[in-house]
């Protein structure tokens, strides 16, 4: 057995072990029945997990994990892998693949033509697949002021919004921090993103409010959600500092944050996007289970 196949076998064993099953085939059989009472979730929150933060598993394995943990959605999967999600009855809660990258975005007019072409294609792909959310990014400022970025982003996004509205696709621009993770990013504060929403004035453009990033950028998480929830179409979680588990080792108290989200009447997804720092793959899966429990208000 070569190294790649050997590692895959080990991973499959780790997943099954972490979920208390002898094999992934046993896990598949388990999923044909209802979730066991000790894993049943309350149903007040739609849970998801970001694909990239659990990429030590294959997408198929992650599908099995999330269903065994009681939820059925994965963020940040592109068209090339949607067939895997569909095979397992898992939702693509935030589609990606239309973006050029994280730095070359809608805030700079020189990227508009390739972005428009790509997003027009992907809007149709998302809609045809029966999905709803498609991520987008402001990109970096490169010396330009926030107003300049707003003007360019508004002009460019207006060229694809009619298609998004017609096809029932919601474009969601993610808010990042520029202090630690994404230097020079335009949409590094909620006020910039909210102003963009107001200028576009469309129910098919929202903000992906990343709680981790906005805690670093500006704090005041709960009040911001309460006052501006109409502009937020999706949420990401992670611990601060470090972007790790959302447990009591970090400064955010997620039960209160998620209760605030739920109180607004939010019906979308809250997606785990933390990077598990625990040592073994079994423990990382346990971290995901714990995070879902923390947010299952």
PDB file of C-alpha atoms in Angstrom:
ATOM      1  CA  UNK A   1       0.000   0.000   0.000  1.00  0.00           C
ATOM      2  CA  UNK A   2       1.441   3.395  -0.950  1.00  0.00           C
ATOM      3  CA  UNK A   3       1.679   6.288   1.517  1.00  0.00           C
ATOM      4  CA  UNK A   4      -1.402   8.049   0.146  1.00  0.00           C
ATOM      5  CA  UNK A   5      -3.603   4.984   0.392  1.00  0.00           C
ATOM      6  CA  UNK A   6      -2.227   4.144   3.807  1.00  0.00           C
ATOM      7  CA  UNK A   7      -2.996   7.648   5.091  1.00  0.00           C
ATOM      8  CA  UNK A   8      -6.523   7.464   3.688  1.00  0.00           C
ATOM      9  CA  UNK A   9      -7.108   4.157   5.463  1.00  0.00           C
ATOM     10  CA  UNK A  10      -5.858   5.696   8.705  1.00  0.00           C
ATOM     11  CA  UNK A  11      -8.161   8.669   8.252  1.00  0.00           C
ATOM     12  CA  UNK A  12     -11.163   6.471   7.671  1.00  0.00           C
ATOM     13  CA  UNK A  13     -10.306   4.580  10.834  1.00  0.00           C
ATOM     14  CA  UNK A  14      -9.980   7.827  12.762  1.00  0.00           C
ATOM     15  CA  UNK A  15     -13.381   9.058  11.624  1.00  0.00           C
ATOM     16  CA  UNK A  16     -15.077   5.811  12.476  1.00  0.00           C
ATOM     17  CA  UNK A  17     -13.310   5.610  15.832  1.00  0.00           C
ATOM     18  CA  UNK A  18     -14.216   9.171  16.772  1.00  0.00           C
ATOM     19  CA  UNK A  19     -17.848   8.453  16.017  1.00  0.00           C
ATOM     20  CA  UNK A  20     -17.890   5.192  17.920  1.00  0.00           C
ATOM     21  CA  UNK A  21     -18.214   2.933  14.879  1.00  0.00           C
ATOM     22  CA  UNK A  22     -16.033   0.168  13.527  1.00  0.00           C
ATOM     23  CA  UNK A  23     -15.916   1.444   9.953  1.00  0.00           C
ATOM     24  CA  UNK A  24     -17.247   4.108   7.622  1.00  0.00           C
ATOM     25  CA  UNK A  25     -19.481   1.488   6.046  1.00  0.00           C
ATOM     26  CA  UNK A  26     -20.982   0.964   9.487  1.00  0.00           C
ATOM     27  CA  UNK A  27     -21.376   4.717   9.747  1.00  0.00           C
ATOM     28  CA  UNK A  28     -23.203   4.769   6.420  1.00  0.00           C
ATOM     29  CA  UNK A  29     -25.597   2.115   7.673  1.00  0.00           C
ATOM     30  CA  UNK A  30     -26.104   4.084  10.888  1.00  0.00           C
ATOM     31  CA  UNK A  31     -27.136   7.147   8.892  1.00  0.00           C
ATOM     32  CA  UNK A  32     -30.048   5.296   7.342  1.00  0.00           C
ATOM     33  CA  UNK A  33     -31.749   5.484  10.734  1.00  0.00           C
ATOM     34  CA  UNK A  34     -32.567   8.537  12.806  1.00  0.00           C
ATOM     35  CA  UNK A  35     -29.869  10.285  14.800  1.00  0.00           C
ATOM     36  CA  UNK A  36     -29.411   8.713  18.209  1.00  0.00           C
ATOM     37  CA  UNK A  37     -31.015  10.652  21.093  1.00  0.00           C
ATOM     38  CA  UNK A  38     -27.656  11.643  22.550  1.00  0.00           C
ATOM     39  CA  UNK A  39     -26.749  13.451  19.320  1.00  0.00           C
ATOM     40  CA  UNK A  40     -30.128  15.016  18.520  1.00  0.00           C
ATOM     41  CA  UNK A  41     -29.968  18.786  18.079  1.00  0.00           C
ATOM     42  CA  UNK A  42     -32.621  21.286  19.144  1.00  0.00           C
ATOM     43  CA  UNK A  43     -33.454  22.579  15.675  1.00  0.00           C
ATOM     44  CA  UNK A  44     -33.299  26.298  16.457  1.00  0.00           C
ATOM     45  CA  UNK A  45     -30.083  26.823  14.476  1.00  0.00           C
ATOM     46  CA  UNK A  46     -29.037  25.559  11.070  1.00  0.00           C
ATOM     47  CA  UNK A  47     -25.488  24.295  11.583  1.00  0.00           C
ATOM     48  CA  UNK A  48     -22.685  23.976   9.052  1.00  0.00           C
ATOM     49  CA  UNK A  49     -18.913  23.555   8.972  1.00  0.00           C
ATOM     50  CA  UNK A  50     -16.301  25.015   6.627  1.00  0.00           C
ATOM     51  CA  UNK A  51     -14.749  22.418   4.363  1.00  0.00           C
ATOM     52  CA  UNK A  52     -11.200  23.788   4.496  1.00  0.00           C
ATOM     53  CA  UNK A  53     -10.863  23.620   8.279  1.00  0.00           C
ATOM     54  CA  UNK A  54     -11.463  19.850   8.252  1.00  0.00           C
ATOM     55  CA  UNK A  55      -9.544  19.018   5.101  1.00  0.00           C
ATOM     56  CA  UNK A  56      -7.680  16.168   6.794  1.00  0.00           C
ATOM     57  CA  UNK A  57     -10.870  14.271   5.874  1.00  0.00           C
ATOM     58  CA  UNK A  58     -12.091  13.610   2.369  1.00  0.00           C
ATOM     59  CA  UNK A  59     -15.303  15.422   1.527  1.00  0.00           C
ATOM     60  CA  UNK A  60     -17.137  12.105   1.610  1.00  0.00           C
ATOM     61  CA  UNK A  61     -15.842  11.443   5.112  1.00  0.00           C
ATOM     62  CA  UNK A  62     -16.790  14.919   6.270  1.00  0.00           C
ATOM     63  CA  UNK A  63     -20.310  14.381   4.911  1.00  0.00           C
ATOM     64  CA  UNK A  64     -20.615  11.256   7.023  1.00  0.00           C
ATOM     65  CA  UNK A  65     -19.241  13.035  10.069  1.00  0.00           C
ATOM     66  CA  UNK A  66     -21.632  15.979   9.919  1.00  0.00           C
ATOM     67  CA  UNK A  67     -24.646  13.762   9.427  1.00  0.00           C
ATOM     68  CA  UNK A  68     -23.636  11.548  12.326  1.00  0.00           C
ATOM     69  CA  UNK A  69     -23.270  14.679  14.474  1.00  0.00           C
ATOM     70  CA  UNK A  70     -26.810  15.671  13.598  1.00  0.00           C
ATOM     71  CA  UNK A  71     -26.503  18.382  10.926  1.00  0.00           C
ATOM     72  CA  UNK A  72     -26.340  18.330   7.137  1.00  0.00           C
ATOM     73  CA  UNK A  73     -24.454  21.257   5.626  1.00  0.00           C
ATOM     74  CA  UNK A  74     -20.899  22.113   4.593  1.00  0.00           C
ATOM     75  CA  UNK A  75     -19.559  25.551   3.659  1.00  0.00           C
ATOM     76  CA  UNK A  76     -17.133  26.478   0.890  1.00  0.00           C
ATOM     77  CA  UNK A  77     -17.486  23.629  -1.563  1.00  0.00           C
ATOM     78  CA  UNK A  78     -17.255  24.367  -5.279  1.00  0.00           C
ATOM     79  CA  UNK A  79     -19.132  22.935  -8.272  1.00  0.00           C
ATOM     80  CA  UNK A  80     -16.616  20.167  -8.879  1.00  0.00           C
ATOM     81  CA  UNK A  81     -17.561  18.444  -5.624  1.00  0.00           C
ATOM     82  CA  UNK A  82     -21.264  19.161  -5.327  1.00  0.00           C
ATOM     83  CA  UNK A  83     -22.063  15.675  -6.602  1.00  0.00           C
ATOM     84  CA  UNK A  84     -20.483  14.269  -3.428  1.00  0.00           C
ATOM     85  CA  UNK A  85     -22.697  16.448  -1.246  1.00  0.00           C
ATOM     86  CA  UNK A  86     -25.767  15.377  -3.186  1.00  0.00           C
ATOM     87  CA  UNK A  87     -24.876  11.708  -2.820  1.00  0.00           C
ATOM     88  CA  UNK A  88     -24.974  12.151   0.946  1.00  0.00           C
ATOM     89  CA  UNK A  89     -27.907  14.561   1.211  1.00  0.00           C
ATOM     90  CA  UNK A  90     -25.708  17.372   2.502  1.00  0.00           C
ATOM     91  CA  UNK A  91     -26.408  21.020   1.629  1.00  0.00           C
ATOM     92  CA  UNK A  92     -23.814  23.326   0.098  1.00  0.00           C
ATOM     93  CA  UNK A  93     -24.557  26.091   2.578  1.00  0.00           C
ATOM     94  CA  UNK A  94     -22.067  28.601   1.112  1.00  0.00           C
ATOM     95  CA  UNK A  95     -20.863  27.899  -2.411  1.00  0.00           C
ATOM     96  CA  UNK A  96     -17.506  29.110  -3.675  1.00  0.00           C
ATOM     97  CA  UNK A  97     -15.410  28.926  -6.819  1.00  0.00           C
ATOM     98  CA  UNK A  98     -16.470  32.122  -8.589  1.00  0.00           C
ATOM     99  CA  UNK A  99     -13.882  34.320  -6.854  1.00  0.00           C
ATOM    100  CA  UNK A 100     -10.488  35.022  -8.429  1.00  0.00           C
ATOM    101  CA  UNK A 101      -8.815  34.917  -5.001  1.00  0.00           C
ATOM    102  CA  UNK A 102      -9.178  36.806  -1.723  1.00  0.00           C
ATOM    103  CA  UNK A 103      -7.119  39.851  -2.742  1.00  0.00           C
ATOM    104  CA  UNK A 104      -8.432  40.651  -6.236  1.00  0.00           C
ATOM    105  CA  UNK A 105     -12.054  41.538  -5.606  1.00  0.00           C
ATOM    106  CA  UNK A 106     -14.984  43.785  -6.360  1.00  0.00           C
ATOM    107  CA  UNK A 107     -13.450  46.880  -4.764  1.00  0.00           C
ATOM    108  CA  UNK A 108     -11.045  47.269  -7.686  1.00  0.00           C
ATOM    109  CA  UNK A 109     -12.481  47.949 -11.148  1.00  0.00           C
ATOM    110  CA  UNK A 110      -9.573  46.316 -12.958  1.00  0.00           C
ATOM    111  CA  UNK A 111     -10.851  42.912 -11.810  1.00  0.00           C
ATOM    112  CA  UNK A 112     -14.473  43.479 -12.753  1.00  0.00           C
ATOM    113  CA  UNK A 113     -14.453  41.877 -16.186  1.00  0.00           C
ATOM    114  CA  UNK A 114     -13.101  38.474 -15.129  1.00  0.00           C
ATOM    115  CA  UNK A 115     -15.219  38.603 -11.965  1.00  0.00           C
ATOM    116  CA  UNK A 116     -18.389  39.382 -13.917  1.00  0.00           C
ATOM    117  CA  UNK A 117     -17.732  36.518 -16.324  1.00  0.00           C
ATOM    118  CA  UNK A 118     -17.015  34.073 -13.520  1.00  0.00           C
ATOM    119  CA  UNK A 119     -19.935  35.098 -11.322  1.00  0.00           C
ATOM    120  CA  UNK A 120     -22.422  34.999 -14.183  1.00  0.00           C
ATOM    121  CA  UNK A 121     -21.360  31.423 -14.831  1.00  0.00           C
ATOM    122  CA  UNK A 122     -21.442  30.410 -11.180  1.00  0.00           C
ATOM    123  CA  UNK A 123     -24.767  32.078 -10.408  1.00  0.00           C
ATOM    124  CA  UNK A 124     -26.340  29.763 -12.967  1.00  0.00           C
ATOM    125  CA  UNK A 125     -24.430  26.757 -11.625  1.00  0.00           C
ATOM    126  CA  UNK A 126     -25.541  27.470  -8.057  1.00  0.00           C
ATOM    127  CA  UNK A 127     -29.159  27.946  -9.069  1.00  0.00           C
ATOM    128  CA  UNK A 128     -29.232  24.890 -11.332  1.00  0.00           C
ATOM    129  CA  UNK A 129     -27.836  22.783  -8.472  1.00  0.00           C
ATOM    130  CA  UNK A 130     -30.615  23.963  -6.163  1.00  0.00           C
ATOM    131  CA  UNK A 131     -28.323  25.958  -3.879  1.00  0.00           C
ATOM    132  CA  UNK A 132     -28.685  29.537  -2.686  1.00  0.00           C
ATOM    133  CA  UNK A 133     -25.550  31.233  -1.319  1.00  0.00           C
ATOM    134  CA  UNK A 134     -22.458  32.254  -3.294  1.00  0.00           C
ATOM    135  CA  UNK A 135     -19.511  33.889  -1.568  1.00  0.00           C
ATOM    136  CA  UNK A 136     -17.710  36.995  -2.836  1.00  0.00           C
ATOM    137  CA  UNK A 137     -14.902  39.247  -1.607  1.00  0.00           C
ATOM    138  CA  UNK A 138     -14.085  42.935  -1.602  1.00  0.00           C
ATOM    139  CA  UNK A 139     -10.399  42.356  -2.299  1.00  0.00           C
ATOM    140  CA  UNK A 140      -7.566  44.605  -1.160  1.00  0.00           C
ATOM    141  CA  UNK A 141      -7.425  48.412  -1.141  1.00  0.00           C
ATOM    142  CA  UNK A 142      -3.918  48.841  -2.608  1.00  0.00           C
ATOM    143  CA  UNK A 143      -3.731  52.457  -1.480  1.00  0.00           C
ATOM    144  CA  UNK A 144      -7.278  53.477  -2.394  1.00  0.00           C
ATOM    145  CA  UNK A 145      -9.652  54.923   0.184  1.00  0.00           C
ATOM    146  CA  UNK A 146     -12.802  53.154   1.439  1.00  0.00           C
ATOM    147  CA  UNK A 147     -15.152  55.358  -0.571  1.00  0.00           C
ATOM    148  CA  UNK A 148     -13.328  54.501  -3.779  1.00  0.00           C
ATOM    149  CA  UNK A 149     -13.714  50.820  -2.977  1.00  0.00           C
ATOM    150  CA  UNK A 150     -17.418  51.245  -2.285  1.00  0.00           C
ATOM    151  CA  UNK A 151     -17.991  53.004  -5.590  1.00  0.00           C
ATOM    152  CA  UNK A 152     -16.188  50.325  -7.577  1.00  0.00           C
ATOM    153  CA  UNK A 153     -17.831  47.445  -5.719  1.00  0.00           C
ATOM    154  CA  UNK A 154     -21.283  48.946  -6.191  1.00  0.00           C
ATOM    155  CA  UNK A 155     -20.755  49.502  -9.907  1.00  0.00           C
ATOM    156  CA  UNK A 156     -19.372  46.031 -10.519  1.00  0.00           C
ATOM    157  CA  UNK A 157     -21.847  44.058  -8.428  1.00  0.00           C
ATOM    158  CA  UNK A 158     -24.828  45.844  -9.997  1.00  0.00           C
ATOM    159  CA  UNK A 159     -23.862  44.192 -13.277  1.00  0.00           C
ATOM    160  CA  UNK A 160     -24.597  40.731 -11.898  1.00  0.00           C
ATOM    161  CA  UNK A 161     -27.298  41.383  -9.294  1.00  0.00           C
ATOM    162  CA  UNK A 162     -30.224  41.213 -11.719  1.00  0.00           C
ATOM    163  CA  UNK A 163     -29.137  37.726 -12.726  1.00  0.00           C
ATOM    164  CA  UNK A 164     -28.732  36.712  -9.075  1.00  0.00           C
ATOM    165  CA  UNK A 165     -32.219  38.008  -8.303  1.00  0.00           C
ATOM    166  CA  UNK A 166     -33.717  36.190 -11.269  1.00  0.00           C
ATOM    167  CA  UNK A 167     -32.007  32.900 -10.369  1.00  0.00           C
ATOM    168  CA  UNK A 168     -32.660  33.124  -6.624  1.00  0.00           C
ATOM    169  CA  UNK A 169     -28.990  33.282  -5.656  1.00  0.00           C
ATOM    170  CA  UNK A 170     -27.753  35.424  -2.752  1.00  0.00           C
ATOM    171  CA  UNK A 171     -24.279  36.927  -3.136  1.00  0.00           C
ATOM    172  CA  UNK A 172     -22.600  37.113   0.266  1.00  0.00           C
ATOM    173  CA  UNK A 173     -19.503  39.237   0.804  1.00  0.00           C
ATOM    174  CA  UNK A 174     -17.343  38.018   3.657  1.00  0.00           C
ATOM    175  CA  UNK A 175     -16.041  40.485   6.228  1.00  0.00           C
ATOM    176  CA  UNK A 176     -12.376  39.871   7.152  1.00  0.00           C
ATOM    177  CA  UNK A 177     -10.047  41.487   9.653  1.00  0.00           C
ATOM    178  CA  UNK A 178      -7.059  43.320   8.186  1.00  0.00           C
ATOM    179  CA  UNK A 179      -5.190  43.443  11.510  1.00  0.00           C
ATOM    180  CA  UNK A 180      -4.085  39.798  11.735  1.00  0.00           C
ATOM    181  CA  UNK A 181      -5.177  37.646   8.804  1.00  0.00           C
ATOM    182  CA  UNK A 182      -5.919  39.718   5.687  1.00  0.00           C
ATOM    183  CA  UNK A 183      -3.858  42.925   5.550  1.00  0.00           C
ATOM    184  CA  UNK A 184      -5.296  45.674   3.327  1.00  0.00           C
ATOM    185  CA  UNK A 185      -8.697  44.010   2.829  1.00  0.00           C
ATOM    186  CA  UNK A 186     -11.410  46.572   2.030  1.00  0.00           C
ATOM    187  CA  UNK A 187     -14.352  44.949   3.857  1.00  0.00           C
ATOM    188  CA  UNK A 188     -12.583  44.810   7.210  1.00  0.00           C
ATOM    189  CA  UNK A 189     -15.410  46.377   9.204  1.00  0.00           C
ATOM    190  CA  UNK A 190     -19.157  45.982   9.341  1.00  0.00           C
ATOM    191  CA  UNK A 191     -19.874  49.654   8.514  1.00  0.00           C
ATOM    192  CA  UNK A 192     -18.185  49.369   5.092  1.00  0.00           C
ATOM    193  CA  UNK A 193     -20.135  46.236   4.254  1.00  0.00           C
ATOM    194  CA  UNK A 194     -23.431  47.631   5.492  1.00  0.00           C
ATOM    195  CA  UNK A 195     -22.973  50.748   3.375  1.00  0.00           C
ATOM    196  CA  UNK A 196     -22.373  48.535   0.343  1.00  0.00           C
ATOM    197  CA  UNK A 197     -25.611  46.670   1.099  1.00  0.00           C
ATOM    198  CA  UNK A 198     -27.503  49.951   1.282  1.00  0.00           C
ATOM    199  CA  UNK A 199     -26.114  51.158  -2.035  1.00  0.00           C
ATOM    200  CA  UNK A 200     -26.934  47.902  -3.795  1.00  0.00           C
ATOM    201  CA  UNK A 201     -30.372  47.751  -2.148  1.00  0.00           C
ATOM    202  CA  UNK A 202     -31.070  44.139  -3.094  1.00  0.00           C
ATOM    203  CA  UNK A 203     -32.331  41.179  -1.062  1.00  0.00           C
ATOM    204  CA  UNK A 204     -29.849  39.104  -3.055  1.00  0.00           C
ATOM    205  CA  UNK A 205     -26.783  40.797  -1.632  1.00  0.00           C
ATOM    206  CA  UNK A 206     -25.858  40.174   2.007  1.00  0.00           C
ATOM    207  CA  UNK A 207     -22.823  40.079   4.257  1.00  0.00           C
ATOM    208  CA  UNK A 208     -21.181  36.956   5.567  1.00  0.00           C
ATOM    209  CA  UNK A 209     -20.613  38.157   9.108  1.00  0.00           C
ATOM    210  CA  UNK A 210     -17.514  36.351  10.345  1.00  0.00           C
ATOM    211  CA  UNK A 211     -17.607  36.622  14.128  1.00  0.00           C
ATOM    212  CA  UNK A 212     -13.918  35.781  14.537  1.00  0.00           C
ATOM    213  CA  UNK A 213     -12.816  38.463  12.079  1.00  0.00           C
ATOM    214  CA  UNK A 214     -15.151  41.144  13.402  1.00  0.00           C
ATOM    215  CA  UNK A 215     -14.120  40.519  17.005  1.00  0.00           C
ATOM    216  CA  UNK A 216     -10.549  41.308  15.968  1.00  0.00           C
ATOM    217  CA  UNK A 217     -11.544  44.307  13.840  1.00  0.00           C
ATOM    218  CA  UNK A 218     -14.115  46.010  16.022  1.00  0.00           C
ATOM    219  CA  UNK A 219     -15.660  43.878  18.773  1.00  0.00           C
ATOM    220  CA  UNK A 220     -19.188  44.795  19.942  1.00  0.00           C
ATOM    221  CA  UNK A 221     -20.445  41.606  18.314  1.00  0.00           C
ATOM    222  CA  UNK A 222     -23.879  41.171  19.885  1.00  0.00           C
ATOM    223  CA  UNK A 223     -24.983  44.794  19.534  1.00  0.00           C
ATOM    224  CA  UNK A 224     -23.785  44.855  15.914  1.00  0.00           C
ATOM    225  CA  UNK A 225     -25.870  41.759  15.177  1.00  0.00           C
ATOM    226  CA  UNK A 226     -28.921  43.155  16.953  1.00  0.00           C
ATOM    227  CA  UNK A 227     -28.759  46.495  15.122  1.00  0.00           C
ATOM    228  CA  UNK A 228     -27.780  45.275  11.660  1.00  0.00           C
ATOM    229  CA  UNK A 229     -28.993  41.689  11.318  1.00  0.00           C
ATOM    230  CA  UNK A 230     -31.007  42.509   8.205  1.00  0.00           C
ATOM    231  CA  UNK A 231     -27.737  42.844   6.290  1.00  0.00           C
ATOM    232  CA  UNK A 232     -26.218  39.579   7.541  1.00  0.00           C
ATOM    233  CA  UNK A 233     -27.060  36.458   5.559  1.00  0.00           C
ATOM    234  CA  UNK A 234     -24.607  33.943   7.016  1.00  0.00           C
ATOM    235  CA  UNK A 235     -22.329  33.597  10.050  1.00  0.00           C
ATOM    236  CA  UNK A 236     -18.905  32.047  10.634  1.00  0.00           C
ATOM    237  CA  UNK A 237     -17.429  31.146  14.004  1.00  0.00           C
ATOM    238  CA  UNK A 238     -13.936  30.656  15.439  1.00  0.00           C
ATOM    239  CA  UNK A 239     -12.163  31.332  18.712  1.00  0.00           C
ATOM    240  CA  UNK A 240     -10.316  34.578  19.443  1.00  0.00           C
ATOM    241  CA  UNK A 241      -7.366  34.694  19.699  1.00  0.00           C
ATOM    242  CA  UNK A 242      -5.938  31.968  17.485  1.00  0.00           C
ATOM    243  CA  UNK A 243      -8.917  30.967  15.319  1.00  0.00           C
ATOM    244  CA  UNK A 244      -9.148  27.691  17.218  1.00  0.00           C
ATOM    245  CA  UNK A 245     -11.882  25.918  19.186  1.00  0.00           C
ATOM    246  CA  UNK A 246     -14.759  28.053  20.477  1.00  0.00           C
ATOM    247  CA  UNK A 247     -14.401  26.785  24.034  1.00  0.00           C
ATOM    248  CA  UNK A 248     -13.556  28.589  27.277  1.00  0.00           C
ATOM    249  CA  UNK A 249      -9.927  29.058  26.231  1.00  0.00           C
ATOM    250  CA  UNK A 250     -10.866  32.126  24.168  1.00  0.00           C
ATOM    251  CA  UNK A 251     -12.583  35.453  24.730  1.00  0.00           C
ATOM    252  CA  UNK A 252     -15.917  35.081  22.912  1.00  0.00           C
ATOM    253  CA  UNK A 253     -18.949  33.528  24.594  1.00  0.00           C
ATOM    254  CA  UNK A 254     -20.696  31.807  21.735  1.00  0.00           C
ATOM    255  CA  UNK A 255     -23.880  30.677  23.512  1.00  0.00           C
ATOM    256  CA  UNK A 256     -24.840  34.332  24.064  1.00  0.00           C
ATOM    257  CA  UNK A 257     -23.821  35.301  20.522  1.00  0.00           C
ATOM    258  CA  UNK A 258     -25.873  32.521  18.942  1.00  0.00           C
ATOM    259  CA  UNK A 259     -28.853  33.342  21.156  1.00  0.00           C
ATOM    260  CA  UNK A 260     -28.622  36.919  19.863  1.00  0.00           C
ATOM    261  CA  UNK A 261     -28.544  35.657  16.268  1.00  0.00           C
ATOM    262  CA  UNK A 262     -31.559  33.432  16.881  1.00  0.00           C
ATOM    263  CA  UNK A 263     -33.481  36.285  18.539  1.00  0.00           C
ATOM    264  CA  UNK A 264     -33.311  38.281  15.298  1.00  0.00           C
ATOM    265  CA  UNK A 265     -35.344  35.600  13.518  1.00  0.00           C
ATOM    266  CA  UNK A 266     -32.371  34.452  11.474  1.00  0.00           C
ATOM    267  CA  UNK A 267     -33.121  31.323   9.406  1.00  0.00           C
ATOM    268  CA  UNK A 268     -29.782  30.874   7.638  1.00  0.00           C
ATOM    269  CA  UNK A 269     -26.652  28.974   8.624  1.00  0.00           C
ATOM    270  CA  UNK A 270     -24.160  29.380  11.435  1.00  0.00           C
ATOM    271  CA  UNK A 271     -20.996  27.675  10.163  1.00  0.00           C
ATOM    272  CA  UNK A 272     -18.034  26.524  12.235  1.00  0.00           C
ATOM    273  CA  UNK A 273     -14.811  27.839  10.685  1.00  0.00           C
ATOM    274  CA  UNK A 274     -12.356  27.246  13.508  1.00  0.00           C
ATOM    275  CA  UNK A 275      -9.020  25.488  12.983  1.00  0.00           C
ATOM    276  CA  UNK A 276      -8.936  22.608  15.496  1.00  0.00           C
ATOM    277  CA  UNK A 277      -5.671  22.627  17.408  1.00  0.00           C
ATOM    278  CA  UNK A 278      -6.180  19.385  19.306  1.00  0.00           C
ATOM    279  CA  UNK A 279      -3.545  16.758  18.599  1.00  0.00           C
ATOM    280  CA  UNK A 280      -5.280  13.801  16.976  1.00  0.00           C
ATOM    281  CA  UNK A 281      -7.838  13.544  14.220  1.00  0.00           C
ATOM    282  CA  UNK A 282     -10.256  11.868  16.630  1.00  0.00           C
ATOM    283  CA  UNK A 283      -9.945  14.835  18.979  1.00  0.00           C
ATOM    284  CA  UNK A 284     -10.496  17.292  16.125  1.00  0.00           C
ATOM    285  CA  UNK A 285     -13.781  15.620  15.304  1.00  0.00           C
ATOM    286  CA  UNK A 286     -14.682  15.777  18.977  1.00  0.00           C
ATOM    287  CA  UNK A 287     -13.932  19.523  18.823  1.00  0.00           C
ATOM    288  CA  UNK A 288     -16.475  19.899  16.022  1.00  0.00           C
ATOM    289  CA  UNK A 289     -19.052  17.964  18.019  1.00  0.00           C
ATOM    290  CA  UNK A 290     -18.413  20.216  21.033  1.00  0.00           C
ATOM    291  CA  UNK A 291     -18.674  23.385  18.929  1.00  0.00           C
ATOM    292  CA  UNK A 292     -22.011  22.334  17.501  1.00  0.00           C
ATOM    293  CA  UNK A 293     -23.260  21.670  21.040  1.00  0.00           C
ATOM    294  CA  UNK A 294     -22.054  25.098  22.202  1.00  0.00           C
ATOM    295  CA  UNK A 295     -23.986  26.790  19.376  1.00  0.00           C
ATOM    296  CA  UNK A 296     -27.075  24.595  19.642  1.00  0.00           C
ATOM    297  CA  UNK A 297     -29.102  26.981  21.749  1.00  0.00           C
TER     298      UNK A 297
END
